[in-house]
Amino acid sequence: MRIGNIEFGDKPVFLAPMEDVTDIGFRLLCKRYGASMVYTEFVSAEALVRAVKSTVNKLTISEEERPVGIQIYGRSVADMVEAAKIVEQAKPDLIDINFGCPVKKVAGKGAGAGMLQNIPLLLDITREVVKAVNIPVTVKTRLGWTQDNIIIGTLAEQLQDCGIAALTIHGRTRSQMYTGTADWNPIAEVKRNPRIKIPIIGNGDITSPEDTKRAFDEYGVDAVMVGRATFGRPWIFKEIRDFLDGRDPDTSMDNSWKLKVLEEQLRINVERIDEYRGILHTRRHLAATPLFKGIPNFRETRIAMLRATTVEELTGIMNRAMTYILN
């Protein structure tokens, strides 16, 4: 599968862009363990144009994580075009436009999935961003605004006509948020459409290697994107890759090994940022990781992780939790 000049090989698996999740430390680990492509946290076009420092910092990428995409969102043509030009200077491999984020602070203001209520503007933004930069532009979106308004079939053709290089479809509407079950049938219909020539990437409820294989086999997508199942589990990409490629599970990836991976994620973030913010970037993953879910009183452990403010405190909590698991 190819996006622009980027060759991914057979059945690539991508890390979804996620706010407060896909920082550089996490992306590096996901790439190491088999992610075919990773994406930054989404970037506000308006904040980027205003040079808000915290937003500009999200453009930092590493050669080790390539291919990497930077995702932008906004609600005006001018801001999105200007933001795309700024992003291009950071030298990502592609720019992704977010027309799928359902949260109120984004969609409620007309950006992200909110654009599904204003298709003419959505298409104008896409068309102008594609014209403004010299690297591939892709789009991530949803099936429609509500269950009564599934528009992805027509929208996919319109977006392709705007010049995008690939389309990621999350199998829910905006009104569903993250509830219920993702519906991959409309995604498959888009892929089967003879007019569609660009790669179609499926997203939604991919939590295991088996889910990933089913997405390729039953729905025919060109790539699969994994989101929430990666929290505190960057090694999921190795599990998926081994399964897709017919290899036996790697028995060296035991609980002790997984703890070391999470400790490395913490160390990377602290070294690249500082202790306080590095911990902020990491502890959400630690609180969500399946590694600690079997311990008694996990809620108390999770709260303690979320309140930790030093590396020593946080690693102490992690090691105490691991002591129970190993015993």
Tab-separated table of C-alpha atoms in Angstrom:
chain	number	residue	atom	x	y	z
A	1	MET	CA	0.000	0.000	0.000
A	2	ARG	CA	1.260	3.452	-0.906
A	3	ILE	CA	0.399	7.013	0.143
A	4	GLY	CA	2.106	9.475	-2.156
A	5	ASN	CA	5.705	8.250	-2.320
A	6	ILE	CA	5.505	6.361	0.984
A	7	GLU	CA	5.506	2.592	0.516
A	8	PHE	CA	4.084	0.611	3.451
A	9	GLY	CA	4.047	-2.943	2.216
A	10	ASP	CA	1.238	-5.399	2.823
A	11	LYS	CA	-1.413	-4.815	5.508
A	12	PRO	CA	0.069	-1.804	7.290
A	13	VAL	CA	-1.142	-0.885	10.778
A	14	PHE	CA	-1.103	2.775	11.890
A	15	LEU	CA	-1.166	4.523	15.258
A	16	ALA	CA	-4.156	6.887	15.379
A	17	PRO	CA	-3.590	10.555	16.238
A	18	MET	CA	-4.943	11.183	19.743
A	19	GLU	CA	-4.915	14.284	21.923
A	20	ASP	CA	-2.795	13.940	25.074
A	21	VAL	CA	-1.785	10.432	23.972
A	22	THR	CA	0.419	10.362	20.873
A	23	ASP	CA	3.334	12.420	22.153
A	24	ILE	CA	6.779	11.766	20.755
A	25	GLY	CA	7.841	9.251	23.434
A	26	PHE	CA	4.818	7.062	22.809
A	27	ARG	CA	5.151	7.361	19.040
A	28	LEU	CA	8.767	6.227	19.150
A	29	LEU	CA	7.841	3.076	21.055
A	30	CYS	CA	4.882	2.284	18.805
A	31	LYS	CA	7.144	2.671	15.788
A	32	ARG	CA	9.793	0.427	17.350
A	33	TYR	CA	7.258	-2.322	17.960
A	34	GLY	CA	5.815	-2.342	14.481
A	35	ALA	CA	3.522	0.607	13.766
A	36	SER	CA	3.729	1.247	10.027
A	37	MET	CA	3.040	4.961	10.540
A	38	VAL	CA	2.433	7.194	13.537
A	39	TYR	CA	0.685	10.534	13.916
A	40	THR	CA	1.132	13.456	16.268
A	41	GLU	CA	-1.573	14.721	18.572
A	42	PHE	CA	-3.934	16.899	16.581
A	43	VAL	CA	-2.898	20.530	16.202
A	44	SER	CA	-5.247	23.503	16.268
A	45	ALA	CA	-4.796	25.545	13.101
A	46	GLU	CA	-5.912	28.715	14.852
A	47	ALA	CA	-3.448	28.220	17.714
A	48	LEU	CA	-0.659	27.377	15.280
A	49	VAL	CA	-1.251	30.537	13.281
A	50	ARG	CA	-1.129	32.514	16.538
A	51	ALA	CA	2.130	30.721	17.414
A	52	VAL	CA	0.876	29.369	20.735
A	53	LYS	CA	3.974	27.726	22.194
A	54	SER	CA	2.320	24.533	23.456
A	55	THR	CA	0.801	23.980	20.006
A	56	VAL	CA	4.003	24.715	18.115
A	57	ASN	CA	5.799	22.203	20.357
A	58	LYS	CA	3.537	19.447	19.019
A	59	LEU	CA	5.234	19.807	15.632
A	60	THR	CA	8.460	18.310	16.982
A	61	ILE	CA	9.133	15.027	15.236
A	62	SER	CA	12.078	12.637	15.157
A	63	GLU	CA	13.772	10.905	12.252
A	64	GLU	CA	13.405	7.638	14.188
A	65	GLU	CA	9.599	7.703	13.977
A	66	ARG	CA	9.215	8.148	10.227
A	67	PRO	CA	6.957	7.894	8.407
A	68	VAL	CA	5.027	10.337	10.601
A	69	GLY	CA	1.986	12.477	9.929
A	70	ILE	CA	0.987	15.736	11.594
A	71	GLN	CA	-2.764	16.205	11.991
A	72	ILE	CA	-4.428	19.624	11.954
A	73	TYR	CA	-7.974	20.790	12.616
A	74	GLY	CA	-9.808	24.077	12.216
A	75	ARG	CA	-12.894	25.740	10.876
A	76	SER	CA	-11.657	28.381	8.426
A	77	VAL	CA	-9.980	28.022	5.056
A	78	ALA	CA	-7.441	30.755	5.777
A	79	ASP	CA	-6.290	29.307	9.110
A	80	MET	CA	-6.094	25.761	7.775
A	81	VAL	CA	-4.079	26.819	4.718
A	82	GLU	CA	-1.673	28.871	6.811
A	83	ALA	CA	-1.358	26.102	9.390
A	84	ALA	CA	-0.630	23.541	6.665
A	85	LYS	CA	2.202	25.713	5.355
A	86	ILE	CA	3.654	26.005	8.867
A	87	VAL	CA	3.341	22.263	9.401
A	88	GLU	CA	5.072	21.530	6.093
A	89	GLN	CA	8.153	23.352	7.397
A	90	ALA	CA	8.374	20.781	10.220
A	91	LYS	CA	8.936	18.187	7.465
A	92	PRO	CA	6.377	15.468	8.271
A	93	ASP	CA	5.786	12.785	5.698
A	94	LEU	CA	2.176	13.877	5.294
A	95	ILE	CA	-0.463	16.230	6.681
A	96	ASP	CA	-3.726	14.771	7.927
A	97	ILE	CA	-6.895	16.854	8.274
A	98	ASN	CA	-9.117	16.008	11.222
A	99	PHE	CA	-12.795	15.972	10.255
A	100	GLY	CA	-13.582	13.306	12.830
A	101	CYS	CA	-12.982	14.502	16.398
A	102	PRO	CA	-16.391	14.323	18.131
A	103	VAL	CA	-15.656	16.098	21.422
A	104	LYS	CA	-17.709	19.173	22.213
A	105	LYS	CA	-14.814	21.628	22.487
A	106	VAL	CA	-13.872	20.803	18.872
A	107	ALA	CA	-16.988	19.579	17.031
A	108	GLY	CA	-19.242	21.966	18.945
A	109	LYS	CA	-17.303	24.867	17.473
A	110	GLY	CA	-17.618	23.564	13.930
A	111	ALA	CA	-14.202	21.914	13.607
A	112	GLY	CA	-13.343	18.202	13.609
A	113	ALA	CA	-16.525	16.160	13.139
A	114	GLY	CA	-18.428	19.439	13.271
A	115	MET	CA	-17.438	19.887	9.648
A	116	LEU	CA	-19.814	17.060	8.760
A	117	GLN	CA	-22.586	19.629	9.161
A	118	ASN	CA	-20.967	21.946	6.624
A	119	ILE	CA	-19.800	19.834	3.702
A	120	PRO	CA	-19.165	22.765	1.310
A	121	LEU	CA	-16.730	24.306	3.813
A	122	LEU	CA	-15.170	20.904	4.545
A	123	LEU	CA	-14.467	20.441	0.853
A	124	ASP	CA	-13.171	24.000	0.432
A	125	ILE	CA	-10.714	23.489	3.278
A	126	THR	CA	-9.545	20.174	1.865
A	127	ARG	CA	-9.119	21.491	-1.644
A	128	GLU	CA	-7.173	24.574	-0.551
A	129	VAL	CA	-4.905	22.710	1.861
A	130	VAL	CA	-4.025	20.187	-0.860
A	131	LYS	CA	-3.110	23.072	-3.198
A	132	ALA	CA	-1.093	24.898	-0.516
A	133	VAL	CA	1.509	22.213	0.252
A	134	ASN	CA	3.818	19.871	-1.627
A	135	ILE	CA	3.442	16.803	0.582
A	136	PRO	CA	0.549	14.316	0.651
A	137	VAL	CA	-2.619	15.444	2.399
A	138	THR	CA	-4.943	12.862	3.923
A	139	VAL	CA	-8.257	13.093	5.786
A	140	LYS	CA	-9.686	11.315	8.814
A	141	THR	CA	-13.440	11.474	9.312
A	142	ARG	CA	-16.557	9.595	10.435
A	143	LEU	CA	-19.575	8.023	8.752
A	144	GLY	CA	-21.690	11.135	9.183
A	145	TRP	CA	-23.170	13.411	11.831
A	146	THR	CA	-25.986	11.072	12.932
A	147	GLN	CA	-27.219	7.571	12.181
A	148	ASP	CA	-29.889	9.124	9.965
A	149	ASN	CA	-27.245	10.937	7.949
A	150	ILE	CA	-24.593	8.428	6.828
A	151	ILE	CA	-22.825	10.369	4.075
A	152	ILE	CA	-19.408	8.737	3.871
A	153	GLY	CA	-20.085	7.076	0.496
A	154	THR	CA	-20.605	10.371	-1.306
A	155	LEU	CA	-18.146	12.260	0.870
A	156	ALA	CA	-15.319	9.844	0.071
A	157	GLU	CA	-15.710	10.544	-3.641
A	158	GLN	CA	-15.831	14.292	-3.027
A	159	LEU	CA	-12.704	14.215	-0.876
A	160	GLN	CA	-10.855	12.150	-3.467
A	161	ASP	CA	-11.816	14.740	-6.063
A	162	CYS	CA	-10.234	17.402	-3.818
A	163	GLY	CA	-6.902	15.656	-4.260
A	164	ILE	CA	-6.326	13.829	-0.975
A	165	ALA	CA	-3.867	10.929	-0.994
A	166	ALA	CA	-5.738	8.623	1.426
A	167	LEU	CA	-8.847	8.557	3.605
A	168	THR	CA	-9.251	7.191	7.120
A	169	ILE	CA	-12.813	6.357	8.165
A	170	HIS	CA	-13.887	5.783	11.763
A	171	GLY	CA	-16.907	3.488	11.783
A	172	ARG	CA	-19.119	5.689	13.947
A	173	THR	CA	-21.117	8.870	13.516
A	174	ARG	CA	-20.405	11.969	15.532
A	175	SER	CA	-23.552	11.461	17.598
A	176	GLN	CA	-22.245	8.069	18.717
A	177	MET	CA	-19.031	9.599	20.077
A	178	TYR	CA	-17.202	6.438	21.225
A	179	THR	CA	-20.284	4.483	22.339
A	180	GLY	CA	-21.827	1.413	20.779
A	181	THR	CA	-20.003	-0.624	18.176
A	182	ALA	CA	-18.100	0.683	15.175
A	183	ASP	CA	-19.832	-0.192	11.895
A	184	TRP	CA	-17.305	-1.250	9.280
A	185	ASN	CA	-19.857	-2.033	6.569
A	186	PRO	CA	-19.964	1.544	5.214
A	187	ILE	CA	-16.157	1.516	5.206
A	188	ALA	CA	-16.212	-1.655	3.109
A	189	GLU	CA	-18.730	-0.077	0.738
A	190	VAL	CA	-16.395	2.853	0.178
A	191	LYS	CA	-13.509	0.491	-0.503
A	192	ARG	CA	-15.607	-1.489	-3.006
A	193	ASN	CA	-16.657	1.660	-4.872
A	194	PRO	CA	-14.944	1.429	-8.300
A	195	ARG	CA	-14.574	5.218	-8.350
A	196	ILE	CA	-12.362	5.175	-5.277
A	197	LYS	CA	-8.693	4.911	-6.213
A	198	ILE	CA	-7.044	6.239	-3.026
A	199	PRO	CA	-6.179	3.975	-0.066
A	200	ILE	CA	-8.944	3.501	2.498
A	201	ILE	CA	-7.856	3.130	6.126
A	202	GLY	CA	-10.302	1.607	8.591
A	203	ASN	CA	-10.565	2.703	12.224
A	204	GLY	CA	-12.774	1.797	15.173
A	205	ASP	CA	-12.839	-0.950	17.837
A	206	ILE	CA	-9.544	-2.542	16.820
A	207	THR	CA	-8.370	-4.042	20.119
A	208	SER	CA	-6.545	-7.228	19.154
A	209	PRO	CA	-4.572	-8.950	16.386
A	210	GLU	CA	-7.718	-10.911	15.516
A	211	ASP	CA	-9.717	-7.700	15.057
A	212	THR	CA	-7.019	-6.389	12.741
A	213	LYS	CA	-6.957	-9.484	10.573
A	214	ARG	CA	-10.757	-9.451	10.346
A	215	ALA	CA	-10.683	-5.818	9.202
A	216	PHE	CA	-8.375	-6.713	6.320
A	217	ASP	CA	-10.049	-10.005	5.417
A	218	GLU	CA	-13.726	-9.073	5.735
A	219	TYR	CA	-13.754	-5.369	4.876
A	220	GLY	CA	-10.905	-5.146	2.391
A	221	VAL	CA	-9.303	-1.983	3.740
A	222	ASP	CA	-5.811	-0.991	2.651
A	223	ALA	CA	-4.616	-0.236	6.185
A	224	VAL	CA	-5.929	-0.403	9.734
A	225	MET	CA	-5.596	2.355	12.319
A	226	VAL	CA	-5.487	1.511	16.038
A	227	GLY	CA	-6.505	4.060	18.653
A	228	ARG	CA	-7.602	3.572	22.249
A	229	ALA	CA	-6.326	-0.017	22.486
A	230	THR	CA	-2.769	1.333	22.350
A	231	PHE	CA	-3.033	3.194	25.681
A	232	GLY	CA	-0.241	1.858	27.874
A	233	ARG	CA	0.307	-0.900	25.310
A	234	PRO	CA	2.719	0.198	22.569
A	235	TRP	CA	3.674	-3.458	22.095
A	236	ILE	CA	0.231	-4.152	20.600
A	237	PHE	CA	1.766	-3.400	17.207
A	238	LYS	CA	4.244	-6.269	17.583
A	239	GLU	CA	1.415	-8.573	18.665
A	240	ILE	CA	-0.575	-7.548	15.600
A	241	ARG	CA	2.364	-7.728	13.211
A	242	ASP	CA	3.397	-11.179	14.420
A	243	PHE	CA	-0.169	-12.445	14.026
A	244	LEU	CA	-0.653	-10.966	10.549
A	245	ASP	CA	2.697	-12.306	9.364
A	246	GLY	CA	2.046	-15.806	10.718
A	247	ARG	CA	4.595	-15.784	13.530
A	248	ASP	CA	4.026	-17.378	16.920
A	249	PRO	CA	3.482	-15.001	19.875
A	250	ASP	CA	6.766	-13.681	21.261
A	251	THR	CA	7.113	-15.307	24.681
A	252	SER	CA	9.856	-12.860	25.677
A	253	MET	CA	7.170	-10.152	25.948
A	254	ASP	CA	6.217	-11.132	29.481
A	255	ASN	CA	4.982	-8.817	32.238
A	256	SER	CA	8.489	-7.886	33.381
A	257	TRP	CA	9.390	-6.923	29.812
A	258	LYS	CA	6.228	-4.839	29.479
A	259	LEU	CA	6.986	-2.977	32.704
A	260	LYS	CA	10.418	-2.066	31.328
A	261	VAL	CA	8.775	-0.707	28.163
A	262	LEU	CA	6.485	1.530	30.224
A	263	GLU	CA	9.418	2.689	32.355
A	264	GLU	CA	11.287	3.528	29.157
A	265	GLN	CA	8.322	5.548	27.923
A	266	LEU	CA	8.424	7.530	31.160
A	267	ARG	CA	12.178	8.052	30.839
A	268	ILE	CA	11.933	9.203	27.201
A	269	ASN	CA	9.286	11.779	28.046
A	270	VAL	CA	11.125	13.108	31.082
A	271	GLU	CA	14.374	13.419	29.128
A	272	ARG	CA	12.712	15.105	26.141
A	273	ILE	CA	10.584	17.537	28.166
A	274	ASP	CA	11.119	17.750	31.942
A	275	GLU	CA	10.139	15.686	34.973
A	276	TYR	CA	6.768	17.278	35.660
A	277	ARG	CA	5.458	17.406	32.097
A	278	GLY	CA	7.094	14.094	31.172
A	279	ILE	CA	5.115	12.448	33.962
A	280	LEU	CA	1.923	14.167	32.805
A	281	HIS	CA	2.452	12.736	29.322
A	282	THR	CA	3.050	9.227	30.643
A	283	ARG	CA	0.805	8.597	33.613
A	284	ARG	CA	-2.375	8.429	31.535
A	285	HIS	CA	-0.845	5.439	29.742
A	286	LEU	CA	0.175	3.854	33.038
A	287	ALA	CA	-3.313	4.266	34.470
A	288	ALA	CA	-4.870	2.712	31.352
A	289	THR	CA	-2.429	-0.100	30.639
A	290	PRO	CA	-3.859	-3.627	30.770
A	291	LEU	CA	-0.676	-4.692	32.538
A	292	PHE	CA	-1.963	-3.650	35.978
A	293	LYS	CA	-5.643	-4.456	35.562
A	294	GLY	CA	-5.477	-7.745	37.473
A	295	ILE	CA	-4.259	-6.334	40.766
A	296	PRO	CA	-6.670	-5.897	43.693
A	297	ASN	CA	-7.847	-2.368	44.476
A	298	PHE	CA	-6.667	-1.228	41.054
A	299	ARG	CA	-8.753	1.918	41.357
A	300	GLU	CA	-6.594	3.118	44.242
A	301	THR	CA	-3.425	2.292	42.310
A	302	ARG	CA	-4.734	4.112	39.249
A	303	ILE	CA	-5.538	7.216	41.297
A	304	ALA	CA	-2.083	7.108	42.852
A	305	MET	CA	-0.487	6.953	39.391
A	306	LEU	CA	-2.524	9.917	38.206
A	307	ARG	CA	-1.457	11.942	41.264
A	308	ALA	CA	2.255	11.090	41.144
A	309	THR	CA	4.516	14.099	40.589
A	310	THR	CA	8.036	12.620	40.620
A	311	VAL	CA	9.676	9.800	38.706
A	312	GLU	CA	10.683	8.115	41.970
A	313	GLU	CA	7.100	8.174	43.248
A	314	LEU	CA	5.624	6.915	39.996
A	315	THR	CA	8.130	4.102	39.441
A	316	GLY	CA	7.622	3.038	43.045
A	317	ILE	CA	3.882	2.638	42.440
A	318	MET	CA	4.579	0.723	39.223
A	319	ASN	CA	7.004	-1.668	40.880
A	320	ARG	CA	4.703	-2.343	43.818
A	321	ALA	CA	1.916	-3.177	41.388
A	322	MET	CA	4.233	-5.429	39.403
A	323	THR	CA	5.344	-7.252	42.561
A	324	TYR	CA	1.762	-8.447	43.050
A	325	ILE	CA	1.458	-9.545	39.410
A	326	LEU	CA	4.708	-11.518	39.438
A	327	ASN	CA	3.848	-13.206	42.722
